[in-house]
Tab-separated table of C-alpha atoms in Angstrom:
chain	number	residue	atom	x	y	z
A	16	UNK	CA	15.844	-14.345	8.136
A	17	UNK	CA	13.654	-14.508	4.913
A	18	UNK	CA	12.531	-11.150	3.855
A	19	UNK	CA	8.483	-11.743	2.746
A	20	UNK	CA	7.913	-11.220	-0.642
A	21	UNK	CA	5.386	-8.624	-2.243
A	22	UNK	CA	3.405	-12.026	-3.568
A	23	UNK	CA	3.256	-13.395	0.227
A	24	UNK	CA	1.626	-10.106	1.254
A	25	UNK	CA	-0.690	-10.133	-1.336
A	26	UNK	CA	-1.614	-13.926	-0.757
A	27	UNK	CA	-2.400	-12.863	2.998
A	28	UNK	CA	-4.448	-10.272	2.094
A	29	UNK	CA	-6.544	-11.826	-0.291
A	30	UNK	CA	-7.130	-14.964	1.828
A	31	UNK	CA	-7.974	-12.803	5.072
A	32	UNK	CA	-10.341	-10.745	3.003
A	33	UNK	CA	-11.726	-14.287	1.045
A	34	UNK	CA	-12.323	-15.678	5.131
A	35	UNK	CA	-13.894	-12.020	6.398
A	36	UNK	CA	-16.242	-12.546	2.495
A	37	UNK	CA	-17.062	-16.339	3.959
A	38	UNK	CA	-17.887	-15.043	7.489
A	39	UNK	CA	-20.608	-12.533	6.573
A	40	UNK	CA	-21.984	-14.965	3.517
A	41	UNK	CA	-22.816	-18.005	5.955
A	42	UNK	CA	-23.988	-15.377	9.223
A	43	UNK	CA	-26.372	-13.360	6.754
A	44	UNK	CA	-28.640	-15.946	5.785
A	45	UNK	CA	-28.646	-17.918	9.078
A	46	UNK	CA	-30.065	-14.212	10.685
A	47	UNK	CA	-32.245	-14.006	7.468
A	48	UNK	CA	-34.187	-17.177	8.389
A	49	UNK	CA	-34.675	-16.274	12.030
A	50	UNK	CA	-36.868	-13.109	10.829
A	51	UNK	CA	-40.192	-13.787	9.761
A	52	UNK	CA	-42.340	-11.109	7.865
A	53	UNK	CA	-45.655	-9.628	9.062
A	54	UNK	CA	-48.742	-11.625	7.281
A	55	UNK	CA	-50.055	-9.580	4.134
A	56	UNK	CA	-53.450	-7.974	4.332
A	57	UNK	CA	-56.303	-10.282	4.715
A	58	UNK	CA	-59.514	-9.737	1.665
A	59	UNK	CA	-62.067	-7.815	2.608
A	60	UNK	CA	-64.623	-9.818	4.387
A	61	UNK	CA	-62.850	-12.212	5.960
A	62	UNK	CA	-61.663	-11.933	9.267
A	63	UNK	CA	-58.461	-14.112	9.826
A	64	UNK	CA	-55.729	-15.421	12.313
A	65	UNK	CA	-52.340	-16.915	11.214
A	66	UNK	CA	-49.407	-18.752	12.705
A	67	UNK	CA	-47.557	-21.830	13.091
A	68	UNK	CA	-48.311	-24.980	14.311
A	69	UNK	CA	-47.736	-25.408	18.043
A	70	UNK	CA	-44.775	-28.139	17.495
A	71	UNK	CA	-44.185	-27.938	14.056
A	72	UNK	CA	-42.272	-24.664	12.455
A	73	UNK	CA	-42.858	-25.874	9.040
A	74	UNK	CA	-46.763	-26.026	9.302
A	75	UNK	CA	-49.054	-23.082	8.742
A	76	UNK	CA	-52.333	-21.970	9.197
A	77	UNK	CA	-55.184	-19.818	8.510
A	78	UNK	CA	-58.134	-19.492	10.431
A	79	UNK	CA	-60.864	-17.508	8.847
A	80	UNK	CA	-64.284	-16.236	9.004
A	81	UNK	CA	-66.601	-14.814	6.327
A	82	UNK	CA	-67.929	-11.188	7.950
A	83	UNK	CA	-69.513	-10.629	4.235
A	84	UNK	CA	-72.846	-11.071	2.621
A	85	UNK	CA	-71.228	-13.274	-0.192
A	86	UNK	CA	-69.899	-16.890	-0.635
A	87	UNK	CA	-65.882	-16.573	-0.257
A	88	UNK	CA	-63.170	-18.890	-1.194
A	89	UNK	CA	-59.304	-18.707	0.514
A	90	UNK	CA	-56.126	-20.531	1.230
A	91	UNK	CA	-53.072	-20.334	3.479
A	92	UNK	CA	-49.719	-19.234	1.118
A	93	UNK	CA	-46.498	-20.150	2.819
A	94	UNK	CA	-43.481	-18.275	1.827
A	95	UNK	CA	-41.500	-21.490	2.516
A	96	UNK	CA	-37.262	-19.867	2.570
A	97	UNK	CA	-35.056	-22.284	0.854
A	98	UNK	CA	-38.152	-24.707	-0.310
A	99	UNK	CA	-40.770	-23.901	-2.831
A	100	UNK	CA	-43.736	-21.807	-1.495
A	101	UNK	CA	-46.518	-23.921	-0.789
A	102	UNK	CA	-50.686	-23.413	-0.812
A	103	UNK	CA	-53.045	-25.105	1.371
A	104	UNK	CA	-56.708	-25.950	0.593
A	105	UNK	CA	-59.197	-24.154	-0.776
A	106	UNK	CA	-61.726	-23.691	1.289
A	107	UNK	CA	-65.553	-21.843	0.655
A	108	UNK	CA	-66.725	-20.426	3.124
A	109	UNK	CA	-70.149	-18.853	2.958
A	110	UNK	CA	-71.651	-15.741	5.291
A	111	UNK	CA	-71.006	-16.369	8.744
A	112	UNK	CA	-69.068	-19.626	8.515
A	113	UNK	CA	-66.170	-20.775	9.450
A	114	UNK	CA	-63.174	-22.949	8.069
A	115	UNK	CA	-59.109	-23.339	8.316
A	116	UNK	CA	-56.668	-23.726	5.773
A	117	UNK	CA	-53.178	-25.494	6.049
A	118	UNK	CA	-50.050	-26.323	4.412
A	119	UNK	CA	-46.679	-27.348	5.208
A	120	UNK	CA	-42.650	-26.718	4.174
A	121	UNK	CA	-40.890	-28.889	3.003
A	122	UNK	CA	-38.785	-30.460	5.745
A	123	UNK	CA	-35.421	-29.892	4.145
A	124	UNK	CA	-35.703	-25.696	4.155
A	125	UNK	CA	-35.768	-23.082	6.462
A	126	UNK	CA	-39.200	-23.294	8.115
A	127	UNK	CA	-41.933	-20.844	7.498
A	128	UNK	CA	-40.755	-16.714	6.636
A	129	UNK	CA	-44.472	-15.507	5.683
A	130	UNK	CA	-47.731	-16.304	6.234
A	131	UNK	CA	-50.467	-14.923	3.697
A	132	UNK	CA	-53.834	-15.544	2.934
A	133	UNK	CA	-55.218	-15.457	-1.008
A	134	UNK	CA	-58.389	-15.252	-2.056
């Protein structure tokens, strides 16, 4: 019987510790992608709902209303994971209209993380 070297043992070690590195690199980001921020704080004066297209995760949306006295312009931001973040229209919106901005991911990426509306 071959008595293992103090290079074998090393060799082992590194490789289980290179496979336990590999393991937690590809499960992070997969977990990453499932979570999807809160929406950031909406301007004052507009009253707004986000979310996702029905059947398509990489489609956003902001549905808006202007509450104030004065002529407003917004957009739907998508925080977009692996693909660049992407803006929808601009849309005015003047007192007590209506109006909905979209945008959509790129379909290579991770889908939609955040949702935010600029003005």
């Amino acid at each position: 019987m071959k008595k293992p070297s103090m290079g074998n043992a090393v060799r082992a070690l590194v490789r289980g510790a290179a496979v336990t590195g590999l393991t937690v690199a590809l499960t992070v980001p997969a977990t990453a992608a499932v979570a999807v921020a809160p929406a950031a704080a909406i301007p004052p004066g507009l009253s707004c709902d986000t979310g996702k297209h029905a059947i398509d995760d990489y489609t956003g949306y902001a549905l808006c209303r202007n509450n104030g006295s004065a002529t407003q312009v917004f957009w739907v931001h998508l925080v977009c994971g692996w693909s660049p973040d992407v803006d929808g229209e601009h849309v005015t919106l003047r007192p007590g209209e209506s109006g909905q901005s979209t945008a959509h991911c790129a379909g290579l990426g991770t889908g939609i993380g955040e949702i935010h509306v600029r003005p």
